[in-house]
Every structure is written in C-alpha cells, then in structure tokens.
Coordinates of C-alpha atoms in Angstrom, one line a residue:
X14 CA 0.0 0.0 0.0
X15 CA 1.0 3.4 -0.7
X16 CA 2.6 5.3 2.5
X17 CA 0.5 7.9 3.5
X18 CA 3.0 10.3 4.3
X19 CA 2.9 13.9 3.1
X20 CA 5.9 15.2 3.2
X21 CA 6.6 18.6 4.5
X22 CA 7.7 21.0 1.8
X23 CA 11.1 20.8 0.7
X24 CA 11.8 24.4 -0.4
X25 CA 15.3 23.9 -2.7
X26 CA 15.8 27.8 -2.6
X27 CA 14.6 31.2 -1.1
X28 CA 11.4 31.0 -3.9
X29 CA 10.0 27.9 -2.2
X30 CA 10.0 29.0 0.8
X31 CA 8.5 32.8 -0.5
X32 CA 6.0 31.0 -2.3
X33 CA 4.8 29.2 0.9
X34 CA 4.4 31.9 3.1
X35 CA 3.1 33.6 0.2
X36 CA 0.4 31.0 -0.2
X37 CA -0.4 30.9 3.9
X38 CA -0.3 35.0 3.8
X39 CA -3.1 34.9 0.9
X40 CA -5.2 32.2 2.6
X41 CA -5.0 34.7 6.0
X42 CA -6.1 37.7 3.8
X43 CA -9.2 35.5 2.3
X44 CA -10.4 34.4 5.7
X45 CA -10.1 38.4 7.0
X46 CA -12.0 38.9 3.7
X47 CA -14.6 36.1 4.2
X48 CA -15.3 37.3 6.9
X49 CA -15.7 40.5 6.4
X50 CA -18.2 39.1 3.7
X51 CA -20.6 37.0 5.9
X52 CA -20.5 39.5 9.0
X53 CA -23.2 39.5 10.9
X54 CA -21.8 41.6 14.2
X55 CA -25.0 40.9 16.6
X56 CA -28.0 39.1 16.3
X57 CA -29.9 40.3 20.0
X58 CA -30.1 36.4 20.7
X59 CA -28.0 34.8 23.7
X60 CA -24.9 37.8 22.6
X61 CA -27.6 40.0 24.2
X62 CA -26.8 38.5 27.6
X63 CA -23.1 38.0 26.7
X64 CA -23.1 41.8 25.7
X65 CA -24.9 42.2 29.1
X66 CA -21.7 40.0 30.9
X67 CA -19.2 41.9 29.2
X68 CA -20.9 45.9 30.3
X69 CA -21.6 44.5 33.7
X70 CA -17.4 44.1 34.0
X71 CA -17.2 47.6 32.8
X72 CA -19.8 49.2 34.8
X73 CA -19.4 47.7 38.2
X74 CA -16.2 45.3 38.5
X75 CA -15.9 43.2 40.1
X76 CA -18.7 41.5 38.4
X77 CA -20.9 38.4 38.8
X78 CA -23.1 37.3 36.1
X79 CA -26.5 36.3 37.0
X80 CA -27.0 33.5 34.3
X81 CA -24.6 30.9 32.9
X82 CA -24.5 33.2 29.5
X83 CA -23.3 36.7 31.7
X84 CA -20.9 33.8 33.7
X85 CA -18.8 32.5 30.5
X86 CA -16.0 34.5 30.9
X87 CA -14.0 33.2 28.2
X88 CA -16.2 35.7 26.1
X89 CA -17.3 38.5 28.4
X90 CA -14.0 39.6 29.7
X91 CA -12.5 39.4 25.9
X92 CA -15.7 41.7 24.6
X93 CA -15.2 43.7 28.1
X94 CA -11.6 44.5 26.8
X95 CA -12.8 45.1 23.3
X96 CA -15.8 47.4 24.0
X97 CA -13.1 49.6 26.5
X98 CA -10.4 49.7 23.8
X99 CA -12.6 50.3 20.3
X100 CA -15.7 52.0 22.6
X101 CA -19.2 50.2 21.7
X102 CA -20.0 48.9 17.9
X103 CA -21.1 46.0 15.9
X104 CA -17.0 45.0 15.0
X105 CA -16.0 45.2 18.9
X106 CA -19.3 43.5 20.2
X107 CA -18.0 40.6 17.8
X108 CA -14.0 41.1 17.4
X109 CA -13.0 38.3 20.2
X110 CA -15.3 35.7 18.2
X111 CA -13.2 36.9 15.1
X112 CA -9.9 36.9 16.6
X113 CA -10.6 33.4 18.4
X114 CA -11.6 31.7 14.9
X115 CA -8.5 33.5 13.3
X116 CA -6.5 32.0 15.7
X117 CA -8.1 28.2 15.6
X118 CA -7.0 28.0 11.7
X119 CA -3.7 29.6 12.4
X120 CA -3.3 26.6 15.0
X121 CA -4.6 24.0 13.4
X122 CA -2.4 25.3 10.2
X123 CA 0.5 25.2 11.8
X124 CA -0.4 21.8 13.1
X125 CA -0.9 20.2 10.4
X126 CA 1.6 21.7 8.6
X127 CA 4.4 20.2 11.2
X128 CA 2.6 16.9 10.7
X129 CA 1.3 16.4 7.5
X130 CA 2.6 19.1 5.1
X131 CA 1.6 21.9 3.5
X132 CA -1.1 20.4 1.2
X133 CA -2.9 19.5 3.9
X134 CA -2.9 22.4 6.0
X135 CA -3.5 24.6 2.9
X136 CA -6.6 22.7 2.3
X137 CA -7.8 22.5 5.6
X138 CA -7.7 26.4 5.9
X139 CA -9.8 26.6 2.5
X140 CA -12.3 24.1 3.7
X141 CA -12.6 26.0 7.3
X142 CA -12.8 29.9 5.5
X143 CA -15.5 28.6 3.8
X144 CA -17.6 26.3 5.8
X145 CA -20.7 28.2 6.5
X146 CA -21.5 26.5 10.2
X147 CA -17.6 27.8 11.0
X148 CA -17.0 31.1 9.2
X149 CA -20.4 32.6 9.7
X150 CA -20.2 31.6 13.3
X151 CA -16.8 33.5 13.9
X152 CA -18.9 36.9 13.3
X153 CA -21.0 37.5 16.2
X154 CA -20.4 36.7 20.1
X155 CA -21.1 33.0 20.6
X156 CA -18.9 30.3 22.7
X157 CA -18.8 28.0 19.9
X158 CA -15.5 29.3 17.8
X159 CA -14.1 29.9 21.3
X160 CA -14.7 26.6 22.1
X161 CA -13.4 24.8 18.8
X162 CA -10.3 27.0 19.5
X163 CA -9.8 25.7 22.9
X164 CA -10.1 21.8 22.2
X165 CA -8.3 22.3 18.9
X166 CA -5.5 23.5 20.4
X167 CA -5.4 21.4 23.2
X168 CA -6.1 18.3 21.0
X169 CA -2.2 19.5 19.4
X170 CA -1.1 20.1 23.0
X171 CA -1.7 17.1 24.0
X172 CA -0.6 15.6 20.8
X173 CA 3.2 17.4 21.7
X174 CA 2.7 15.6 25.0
X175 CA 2.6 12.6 24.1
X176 CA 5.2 12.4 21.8
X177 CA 7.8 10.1 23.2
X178 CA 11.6 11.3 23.8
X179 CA 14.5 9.6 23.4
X180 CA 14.5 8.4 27.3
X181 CA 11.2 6.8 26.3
X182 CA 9.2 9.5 28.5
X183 CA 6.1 11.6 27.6
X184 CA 6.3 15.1 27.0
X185 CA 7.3 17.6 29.4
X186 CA 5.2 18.5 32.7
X187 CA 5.0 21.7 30.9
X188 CA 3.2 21.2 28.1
X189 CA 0.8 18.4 29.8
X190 CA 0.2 21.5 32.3
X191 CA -0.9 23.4 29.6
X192 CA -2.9 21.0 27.8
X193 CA -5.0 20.9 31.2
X194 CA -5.2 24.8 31.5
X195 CA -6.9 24.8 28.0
X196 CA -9.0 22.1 29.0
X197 CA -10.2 24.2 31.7
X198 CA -11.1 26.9 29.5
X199 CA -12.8 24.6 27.5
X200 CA -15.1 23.6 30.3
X201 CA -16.0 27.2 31.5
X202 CA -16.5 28.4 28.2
X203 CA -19.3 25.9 27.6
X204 CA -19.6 22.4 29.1
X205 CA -20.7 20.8 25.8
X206 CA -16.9 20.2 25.5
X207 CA -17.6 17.5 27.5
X208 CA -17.3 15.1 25.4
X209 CA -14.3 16.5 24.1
X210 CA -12.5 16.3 27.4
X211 CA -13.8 12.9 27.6
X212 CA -11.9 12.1 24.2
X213 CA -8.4 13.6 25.4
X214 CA -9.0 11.2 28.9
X215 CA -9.4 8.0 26.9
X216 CA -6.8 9.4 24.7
X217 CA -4.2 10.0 27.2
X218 CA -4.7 6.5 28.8
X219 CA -4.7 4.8 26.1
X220 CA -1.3 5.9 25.6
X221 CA 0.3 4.0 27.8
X222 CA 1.7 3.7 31.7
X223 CA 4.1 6.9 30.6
X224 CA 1.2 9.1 30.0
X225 CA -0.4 8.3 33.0
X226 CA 2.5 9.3 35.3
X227 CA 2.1 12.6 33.3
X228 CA -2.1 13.1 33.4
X229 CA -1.9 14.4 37.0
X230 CA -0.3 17.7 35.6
X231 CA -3.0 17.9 33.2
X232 CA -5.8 17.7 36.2
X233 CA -3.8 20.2 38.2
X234 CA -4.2 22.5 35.0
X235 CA -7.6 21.4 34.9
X236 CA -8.2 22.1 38.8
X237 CA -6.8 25.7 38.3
X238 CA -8.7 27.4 35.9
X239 CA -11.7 25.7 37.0
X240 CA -10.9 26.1 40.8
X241 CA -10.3 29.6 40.3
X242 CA -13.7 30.8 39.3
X243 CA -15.7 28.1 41.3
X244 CA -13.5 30.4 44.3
X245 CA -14.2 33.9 42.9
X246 CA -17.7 33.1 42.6
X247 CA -18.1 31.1 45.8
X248 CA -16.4 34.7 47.7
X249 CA -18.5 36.9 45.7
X250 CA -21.9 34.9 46.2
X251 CA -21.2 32.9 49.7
X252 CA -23.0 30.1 47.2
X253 CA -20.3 27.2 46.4
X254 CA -23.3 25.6 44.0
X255 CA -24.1 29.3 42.5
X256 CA -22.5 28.4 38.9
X257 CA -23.7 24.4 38.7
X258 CA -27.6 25.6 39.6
X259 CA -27.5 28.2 36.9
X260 CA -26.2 25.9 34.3
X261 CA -28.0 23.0 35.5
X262 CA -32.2 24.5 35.6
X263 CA -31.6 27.8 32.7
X264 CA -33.2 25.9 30.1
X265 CA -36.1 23.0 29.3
X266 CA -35.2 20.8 26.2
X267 CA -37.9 18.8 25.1
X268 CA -36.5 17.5 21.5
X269 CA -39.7 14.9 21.0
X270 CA -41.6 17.9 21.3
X271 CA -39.7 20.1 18.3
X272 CA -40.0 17.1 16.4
X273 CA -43.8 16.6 16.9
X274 CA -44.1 20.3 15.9
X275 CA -42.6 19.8 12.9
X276 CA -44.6 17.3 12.0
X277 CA -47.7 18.9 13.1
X278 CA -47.1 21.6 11.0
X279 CA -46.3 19.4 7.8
X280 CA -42.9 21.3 7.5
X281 CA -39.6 19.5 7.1
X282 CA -37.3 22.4 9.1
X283 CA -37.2 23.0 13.0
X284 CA -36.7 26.1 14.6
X285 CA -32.6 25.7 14.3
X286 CA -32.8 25.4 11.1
X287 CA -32.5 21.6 10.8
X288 CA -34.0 19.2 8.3
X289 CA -36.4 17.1 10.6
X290 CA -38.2 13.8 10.1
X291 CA -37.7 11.9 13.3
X292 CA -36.0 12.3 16.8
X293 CA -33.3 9.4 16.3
X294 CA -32.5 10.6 12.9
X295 CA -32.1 14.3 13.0
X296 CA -28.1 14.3 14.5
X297 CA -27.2 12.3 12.2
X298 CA -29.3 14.8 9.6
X299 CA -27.8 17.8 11.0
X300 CA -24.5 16.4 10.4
X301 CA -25.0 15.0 6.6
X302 CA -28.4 17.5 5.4
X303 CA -27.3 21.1 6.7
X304 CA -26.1 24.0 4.4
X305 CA -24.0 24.7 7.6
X306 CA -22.0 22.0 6.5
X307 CA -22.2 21.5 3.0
X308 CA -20.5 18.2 1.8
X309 CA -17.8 18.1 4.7
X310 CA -18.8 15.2 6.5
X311 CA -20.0 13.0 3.3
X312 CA -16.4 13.5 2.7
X313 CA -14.7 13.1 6.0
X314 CA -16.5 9.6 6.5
X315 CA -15.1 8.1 2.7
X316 CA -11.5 10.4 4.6
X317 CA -12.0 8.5 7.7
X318 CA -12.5 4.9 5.8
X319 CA -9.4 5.4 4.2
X320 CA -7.5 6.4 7.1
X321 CA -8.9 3.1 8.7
X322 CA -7.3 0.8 6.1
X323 CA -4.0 2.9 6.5
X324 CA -0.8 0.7 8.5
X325 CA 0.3 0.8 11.9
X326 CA 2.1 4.6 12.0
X327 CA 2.4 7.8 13.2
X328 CA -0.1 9.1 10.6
X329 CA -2.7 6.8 11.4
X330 CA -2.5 7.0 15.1
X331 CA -2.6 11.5 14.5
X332 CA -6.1 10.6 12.4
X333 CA -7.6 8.0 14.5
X334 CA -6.9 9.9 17.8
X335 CA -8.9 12.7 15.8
X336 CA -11.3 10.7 14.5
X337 CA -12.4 9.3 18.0
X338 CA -12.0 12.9 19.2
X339 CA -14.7 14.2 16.4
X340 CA -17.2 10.6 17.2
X341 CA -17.0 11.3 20.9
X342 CA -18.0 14.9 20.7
X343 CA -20.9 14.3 17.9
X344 CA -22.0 11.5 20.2
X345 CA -22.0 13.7 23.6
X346 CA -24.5 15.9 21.5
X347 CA -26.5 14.2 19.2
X348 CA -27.5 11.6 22.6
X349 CA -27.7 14.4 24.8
X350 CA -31.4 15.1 25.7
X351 CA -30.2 18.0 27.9
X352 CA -29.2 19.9 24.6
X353 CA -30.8 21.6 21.8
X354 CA -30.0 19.7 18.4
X355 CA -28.1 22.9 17.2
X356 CA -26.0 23.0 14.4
X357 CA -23.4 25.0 15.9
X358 CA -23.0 22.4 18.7
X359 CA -21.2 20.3 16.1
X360 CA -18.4 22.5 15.3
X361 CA -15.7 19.5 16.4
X362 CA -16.2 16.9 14.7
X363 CA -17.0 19.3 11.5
X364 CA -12.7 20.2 12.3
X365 CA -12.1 16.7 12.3
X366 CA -14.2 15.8 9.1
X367 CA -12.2 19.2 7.6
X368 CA -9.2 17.8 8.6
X369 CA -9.9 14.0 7.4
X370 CA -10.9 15.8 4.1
X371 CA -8.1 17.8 3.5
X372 CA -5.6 14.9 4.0
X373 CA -7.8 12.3 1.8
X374 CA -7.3 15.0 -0.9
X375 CA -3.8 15.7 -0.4
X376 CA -2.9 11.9 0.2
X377 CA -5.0 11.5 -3.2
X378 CA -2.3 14.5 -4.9
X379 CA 0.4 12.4 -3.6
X380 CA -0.4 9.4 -5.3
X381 CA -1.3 10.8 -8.9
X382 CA -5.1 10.6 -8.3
X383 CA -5.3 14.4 -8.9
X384 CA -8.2 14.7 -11.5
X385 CA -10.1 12.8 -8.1
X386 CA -8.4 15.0 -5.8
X387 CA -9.1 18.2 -7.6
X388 CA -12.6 16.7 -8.2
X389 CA -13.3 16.3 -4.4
X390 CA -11.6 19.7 -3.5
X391 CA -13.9 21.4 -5.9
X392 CA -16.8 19.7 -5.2
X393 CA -16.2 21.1 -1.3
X394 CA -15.7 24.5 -2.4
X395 CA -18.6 25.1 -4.4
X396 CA -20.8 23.2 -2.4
X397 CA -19.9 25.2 0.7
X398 CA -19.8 28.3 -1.7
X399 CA -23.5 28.0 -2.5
X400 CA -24.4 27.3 1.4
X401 CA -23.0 30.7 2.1
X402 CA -25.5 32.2 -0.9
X403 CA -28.3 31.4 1.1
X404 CA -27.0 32.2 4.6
X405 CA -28.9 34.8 6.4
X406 CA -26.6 36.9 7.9
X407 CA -28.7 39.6 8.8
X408 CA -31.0 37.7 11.2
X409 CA -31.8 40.3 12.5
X410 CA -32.4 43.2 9.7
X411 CA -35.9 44.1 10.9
X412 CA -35.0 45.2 14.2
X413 CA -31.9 47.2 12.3
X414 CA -34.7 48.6 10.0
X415 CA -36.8 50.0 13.2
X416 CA -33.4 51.5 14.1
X417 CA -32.3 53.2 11.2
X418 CA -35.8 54.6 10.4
X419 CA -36.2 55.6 14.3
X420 CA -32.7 57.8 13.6
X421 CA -33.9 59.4 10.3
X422 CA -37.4 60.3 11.8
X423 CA -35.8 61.0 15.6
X424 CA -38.9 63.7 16.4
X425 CA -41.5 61.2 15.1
X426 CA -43.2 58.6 17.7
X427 CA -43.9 55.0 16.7
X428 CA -45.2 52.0 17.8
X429 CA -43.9 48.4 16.8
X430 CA -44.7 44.9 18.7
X431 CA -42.8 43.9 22.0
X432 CA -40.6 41.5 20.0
X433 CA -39.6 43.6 17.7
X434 CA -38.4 46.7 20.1
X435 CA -37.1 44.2 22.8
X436 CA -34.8 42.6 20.3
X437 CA -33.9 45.7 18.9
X438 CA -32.8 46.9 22.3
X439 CA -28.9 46.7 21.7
X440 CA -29.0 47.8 18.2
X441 CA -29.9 50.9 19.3
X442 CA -27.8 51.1 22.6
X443 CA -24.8 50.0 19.6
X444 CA -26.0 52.7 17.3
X445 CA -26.2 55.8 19.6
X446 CA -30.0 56.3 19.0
X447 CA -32.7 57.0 21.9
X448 CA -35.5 55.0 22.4
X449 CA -38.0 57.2 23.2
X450 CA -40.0 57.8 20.6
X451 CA -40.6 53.9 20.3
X452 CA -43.8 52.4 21.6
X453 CA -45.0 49.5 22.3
X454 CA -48.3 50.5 23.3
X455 CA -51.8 49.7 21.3
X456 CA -51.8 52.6 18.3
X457 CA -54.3 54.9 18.2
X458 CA -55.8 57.1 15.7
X459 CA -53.2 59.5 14.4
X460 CA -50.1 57.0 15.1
X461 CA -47.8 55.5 13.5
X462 CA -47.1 51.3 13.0
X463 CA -43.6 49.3 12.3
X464 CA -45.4 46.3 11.4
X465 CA -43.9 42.8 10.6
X466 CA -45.9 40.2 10.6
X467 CA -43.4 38.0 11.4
X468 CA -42.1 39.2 14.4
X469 CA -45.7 39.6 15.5
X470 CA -46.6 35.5 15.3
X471 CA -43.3 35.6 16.8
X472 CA -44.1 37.8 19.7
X473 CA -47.5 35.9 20.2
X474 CA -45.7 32.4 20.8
X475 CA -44.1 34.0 23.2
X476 CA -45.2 34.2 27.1
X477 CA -44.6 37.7 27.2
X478 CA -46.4 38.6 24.3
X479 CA -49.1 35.9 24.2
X480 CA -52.2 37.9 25.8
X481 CA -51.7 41.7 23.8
X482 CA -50.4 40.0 20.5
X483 CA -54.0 41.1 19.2
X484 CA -53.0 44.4 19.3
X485 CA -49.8 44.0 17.1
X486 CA -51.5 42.2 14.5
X487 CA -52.9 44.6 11.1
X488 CA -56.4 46.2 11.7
X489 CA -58.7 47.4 8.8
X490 CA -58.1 50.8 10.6
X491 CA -54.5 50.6 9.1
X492 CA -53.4 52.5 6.0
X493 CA -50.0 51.8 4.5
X494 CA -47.8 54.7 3.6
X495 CA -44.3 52.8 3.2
X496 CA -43.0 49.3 2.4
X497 CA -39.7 48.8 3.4
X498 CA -37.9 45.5 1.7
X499 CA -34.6 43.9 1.7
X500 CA -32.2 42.4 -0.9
X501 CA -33.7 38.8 -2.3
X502 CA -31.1 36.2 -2.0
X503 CA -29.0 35.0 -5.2
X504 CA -29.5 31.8 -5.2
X505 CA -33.3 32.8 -4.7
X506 CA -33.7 34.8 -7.4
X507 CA -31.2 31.8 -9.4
X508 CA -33.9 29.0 -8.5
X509 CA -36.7 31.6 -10.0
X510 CA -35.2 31.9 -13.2
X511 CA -35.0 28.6 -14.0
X512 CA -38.5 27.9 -13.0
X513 CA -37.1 25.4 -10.1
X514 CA -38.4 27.0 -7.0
X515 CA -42.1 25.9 -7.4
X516 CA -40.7 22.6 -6.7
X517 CA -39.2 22.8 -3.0
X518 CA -41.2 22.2 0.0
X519 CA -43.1 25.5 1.2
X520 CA -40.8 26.1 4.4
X521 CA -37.5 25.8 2.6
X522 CA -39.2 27.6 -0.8
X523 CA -39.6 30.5 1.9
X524 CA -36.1 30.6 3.6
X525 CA -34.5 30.4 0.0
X526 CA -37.2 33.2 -2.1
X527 CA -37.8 35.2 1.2
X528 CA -36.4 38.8 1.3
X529 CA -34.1 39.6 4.1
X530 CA -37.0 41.6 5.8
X531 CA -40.2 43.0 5.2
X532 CA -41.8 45.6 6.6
X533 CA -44.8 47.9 6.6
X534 CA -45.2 51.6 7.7
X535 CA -48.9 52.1 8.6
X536 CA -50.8 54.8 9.6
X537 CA -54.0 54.4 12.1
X538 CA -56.9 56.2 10.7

C-alpha cells in the first residue's frame, strides 16, 4: 500500500519557501475577507446576555453574572476589553469571536503543517474559511469558535505531549500543564466540551503507563482554571453551587416535542434550522443535510474509511486519535437530551471531518489521483460556496430597519410589537440612538405602526407577548404609507429563473425566495 505520508515542503531555494508563506499569507487575507463578507456583528439572541456580561465588567467590577450566559467569561472579559479599547460597535461586540476563529485556523495550520505538510494544512484552511456552520459563526459573540479553538488547540497540545523522547518518557510537565489549562477553558467556556474532554482522557490512557504518570499535571491545569472561578464566585456569592444551579435549571429541552411540531405543522425544518423527520435521525441529519455544513462530512466519512485501512504509524495513530476525538464529541450531542439539536454544537467533529478531508485529498495528490483530488476539492468548495448564498446573515435586519428609520425620523413617535423593540434593544444602545419615541403600546388614531408580521406570530408564541399579540396584529383601521424590503437572496432569485423553485417544499421555498426583511409603515386612521 501506498505510505500515507505527506511530506513537508522541501523548499530547494529562497522561492519555495516565499512562495509558501506567500500562499499561507493569501489564505489569512481570504479568511479576514470572508469574513468580512458574511458579517453579521450581533444578532440580539444569547450575545444579548453576553453583551450584558461583558458591560456589567465595565460598569461595576468586580462583576458576577446572574445566568450561565453573563458567567462564561471566556467571552465576556475578551468583549469587556474590546468594548473599553474600540468604545461600543457591531465590530467590537464581535471582534473576540473573530480573533478566536482566526486564531483556531492559524493553529490547526501550523499543526498540520508540522505533521502532514503543507497540502494538507493549505486545504484544511480553505475548507474551514468557507464552511458556512464555521466562518459565519466567527462573526458574532457565541462560545462556539471559542470553544473549537480551545479543544483544537489542546487536542495539538496534547498531541506534543505525548510524543515520546528519546529516554522513552512523555512530554514535558509543561506542556501536559498546559494542555489541562486549555481544558479548563474549554469547560468554563461551555460544558458541551464534554465530550471533548472525555476524548483527550481516553486518549491519554490509552497511551500508555508513561502518559499516565504525566495526566496528574493535566488535572492540576484542569483544577486551576476551574478552581479559580468556582473560588471567585463562591467569595462573591457565599454560594459554592451558585454556577452548577444556573447551568443545570436555565433551560427545558424537550426534543420529542420540536420534532412533533414539525410534523404537526407538515414542514420539514425545525426552529434551528435543521431538516427534521424523526428524533433518532435528526443528528445524524444535521450532520450529513445542513447548508451549515455542505459536503464536509460526506467527505470526512469516505476520509476517515481510508485512514482506517492505512498501516500501523504515526499518521494513522494522528487521524484515528482525531477521529475518535470528532465521534466522541458528535455522540456527547447528538444523545444528549439535555441539549438543543443545534448545528453550531457540532463545530468539532465538523474540524475533524475538515481535517480527514483535507488529508484524503492531499494523500490523493500524492499518489497521482489528482483529477479525483481536484474533483473532491472542488466539489467542497462550491458546495460550501452555494451554502454561504443562502445564509442569512442579517437575522436580525428588521430590528436594524426600526433603528435606522427611528434615527432618520428622531422627532417622530412610533409603535412596533414587544418582540420587535425588545430585540432591537442593543442595536440601538450600539447605534447611539434614543429609544424614546418607540412604543409598544396599542396605536391609536393618528399613530404610526412598524409592522412585521413576522415578528408579530413571533411575539405571540411568546409568554410575554401571548395575551396583547392582538393588538400588534394589522387592523382594517391601518393604512399603509411605506413598504420597506430587503435584498432577495441570489440563489433565490437563481432557482426563480429557472422555474425550479415551485418545486421545494413550502418552508424551505420560503427561507430560500424570502427577502431579508419586510416591513410595513402604517398609519391608524
């Protein structure tokens, strides 16, 4: 069998080694510039309660959250320290998600670099710049990139670790201390690293009796970062359970429910976006059925197949540690009936089906397979290409609508539904513009309406909307005077053309053809 080896670049001269960096300085530009391209900067979702962490530090440090969102410091302190520096904006609120994916690909780049070569890492940076469910996600404050950064790195800690010396010992106490420290901010950052943590345990004992005299450093890593803010919040709340009863009772998850609905309403998507049909099915849906992630893991499972049949070596051992890494995690998720079935949840093992990808195709290169090779690489591209056409990354243009009308009309009252001004809420602390002329009250003869109807059935699902949602909704009373529309979508207007939209089912025809908001001006006569 053909070695699966890689080899690193063997620059003969100065122009090698100018056309690498070259190479790895263009990819850095197009991942600044992609995401630049999908930025969404806020979306007044759970950011609205890490924005809320992160001013809390500023306003009145020291500072204790009073939800598990406002206690993940991992984010709030970074946007704290952004917000202080830059002063308040779209690009600070989301700069340390940026900065933390930029620095996971430059990681797992140099990585996979040392270890496999520069095909691999090169195509592992393309496949992460353009994977919708990664790049998209690295543009507004979320723990998910930080995350992926934290167990990616550590994974490659831990990977330096255990590389044997010539006295036949493990790594260094060092670098197993360190490993453990990430870990640690991989568990306070979110616990669904679990099952990552989980991954690097088996990993590590696996390894042999070495290893093991070696794990205790990584607990003691563990035990600080942890330690540290169960002690900080235990002084500052007298409560030594304070964190674990936020985390543990902040939210109901009832997925045989959200697949019932689905049903009920003769749809096919859920309210995360996933393709549902049944409660057993829909991880492994999310994983192989989601424009968040294209064709990766159809590709990372024919990857992982061949790195099975691979022999005995370091190479091998590198993917199948990753591979069990990526199973574990997926598994920790897709079984967990304490979680949500979100797609952003399976940012791991999307890395590891990137990273099985991106050395399938190389190891293809390699071995004169390259119309395959370039086949695959292209098929990835544009697949993932097309996913980001029909991304919304203004989830939240409505509410940016009521606040860029709201500062053009600043001496003219309005009234909008609860939803729709609540959620708009930080975009207008971001933008600088006064509420006040915003009402949420029943209109009147005389007033003026922001209507959207869908933030109004919205609002009306929602306890603290249910019982005045009648008021929001359009009387005969109303007469328009304005229509205010976004941008279709590309691939919207694409599928139109060719007479194909007709043909997809109702609730995806209306993600794809839908504008990026609609919206009425009406006045009450």
């Amino acid at each position: 069998m053909t070695s699966s080896r890689i080899s690193h670049p063997r620059p003969s001269g100065p122009t090698s080694t100018a056309t690498l960096w070259t190479v790895y300085v263009l990819l850095a530009l197009g991942l600044v510039l992609m995401q630049w391209r999908v930025f969404v900067g806020y979306q007044a979702s759970d950011d609205a309660n890490y924005l809320l962490g992160a001013t809390g530090w500023l306003e009145h440090s020291p500072y204790v959250g009073n939800s598990h969102w406002t206690l993940r410091h991992t984010l709030t302190l970074p946007t704290a320290l952004s917000i202080s520096t830059l002063g308040l904006s779209l690009f600070s609120v989301a700069l340390p998600t940026l900065v933390y994916f930029v620095a996971f690909v430059a990681v797992q780049v140099w990585a996979l670099h040392r270890h496999f070569g520069f095909a691999v890492a090169a195509g592992f940076a393309l496949f992460a710049m353009t994977t919708s469910g990664m790049v998209v996600n690295s543009t507004y404050l979320a723990p998910d990139v930080s995350e992926l950064f934290f167990i990616g790195t550590t994974f490659w800690v831990l990977t330096a670790a255990l590389e044997p010396r010539e006295d036949g010992r493990t790594g260094s106490a060092r670098l197993w201390l360190l490993a453990g420290l990430l870990a640690g901010l991989a568990w306070i950052n979110r616990q669904t690293a679990a099952g990552a943590l989980l991954a690097f345990a088996i990993t590590a004992w696996l390894a042999g009796r070495p290893a093991r005299v070696r794990m205790p450093w990584a607990v003691l890593g563990f035990a600080l970062v942890v330690g540290s803010e169960w002690a900080y919040l235990t002084v500052m709340t007298g409560d030594p359970m304070y964190r674990f009863s936020l985390d543990l009772n902040h939210d109901p998850v009832n997925r045989v429910a959200e697949v019932q609905r689905v049903a009920a309403s003769g749809g096919w998507i859920d309210k995360e976006g996933n393709l549902s049909v049944h409660v057993l099915l829909d991880p492994l849906l999310a994983l192989f059925v989601s424009q968040k992630y294209g064709l990766l893991f159809w590709t990372g499972v024919v990857a992982a197949w061949h790195a099975w049949r691979l022999p005995q070596g370091k190479d091998r051992q590198l993917l199948m540690r990753l591979m069990g890494l990526g199973v574990i995690a997926f598994v920790f998720v897709g079984a967990n009936p304490k979680l949500y079935l979100v797609p952003r949840y399976l940012l791991v093992p999307a890395w590891v089906a990137a990273v099985l990808t991106a050395w399938w195709v190389a190891r293809l290169w390699s071995v004169r397979r390259r119309l395959l090779a370039g086949g695959v690489m292209a098929a990835v591209l544009a697949v993932n290409m097309l996913c980001l056409s029909v991304e919304n990354t203004q989830p939240r243009a409505i509410e940016q609508a009521l606040v860029d009308w709201v500062r053009s009309h600043p001496q003219q009252p309005i009234h909008t539904d609860i939803e729709t001004f609540e959620r708009a809420q930080g975009f207008f602390r971001i933008a600088g513009v006064a509420t006040q002329t915003v009402s949420t009250a029943p209109a009147r003869p005389g007033d003026r309406v922001f209507y959207s109807p869908i933030r109004v059935e919205q609002c009306a699902a929602q306890l603290r909307c249910r019982d005045v949602a009648s008021a929001f909704r359009r009387q005969p009373s109303w007469v328009s005077t304005e229509q205010l529309v976004g941008p279709a979508k590309p691939v919207g207007q694409l599928l139109n053309s060719l007479g194909l939209a007709q043909r997809l089912p109702a609730d995806i025809r209306r993600r794809i053809l839908t504008p990026s908001y609609e919206v009425t001006l009406y006045e009450v006569r």
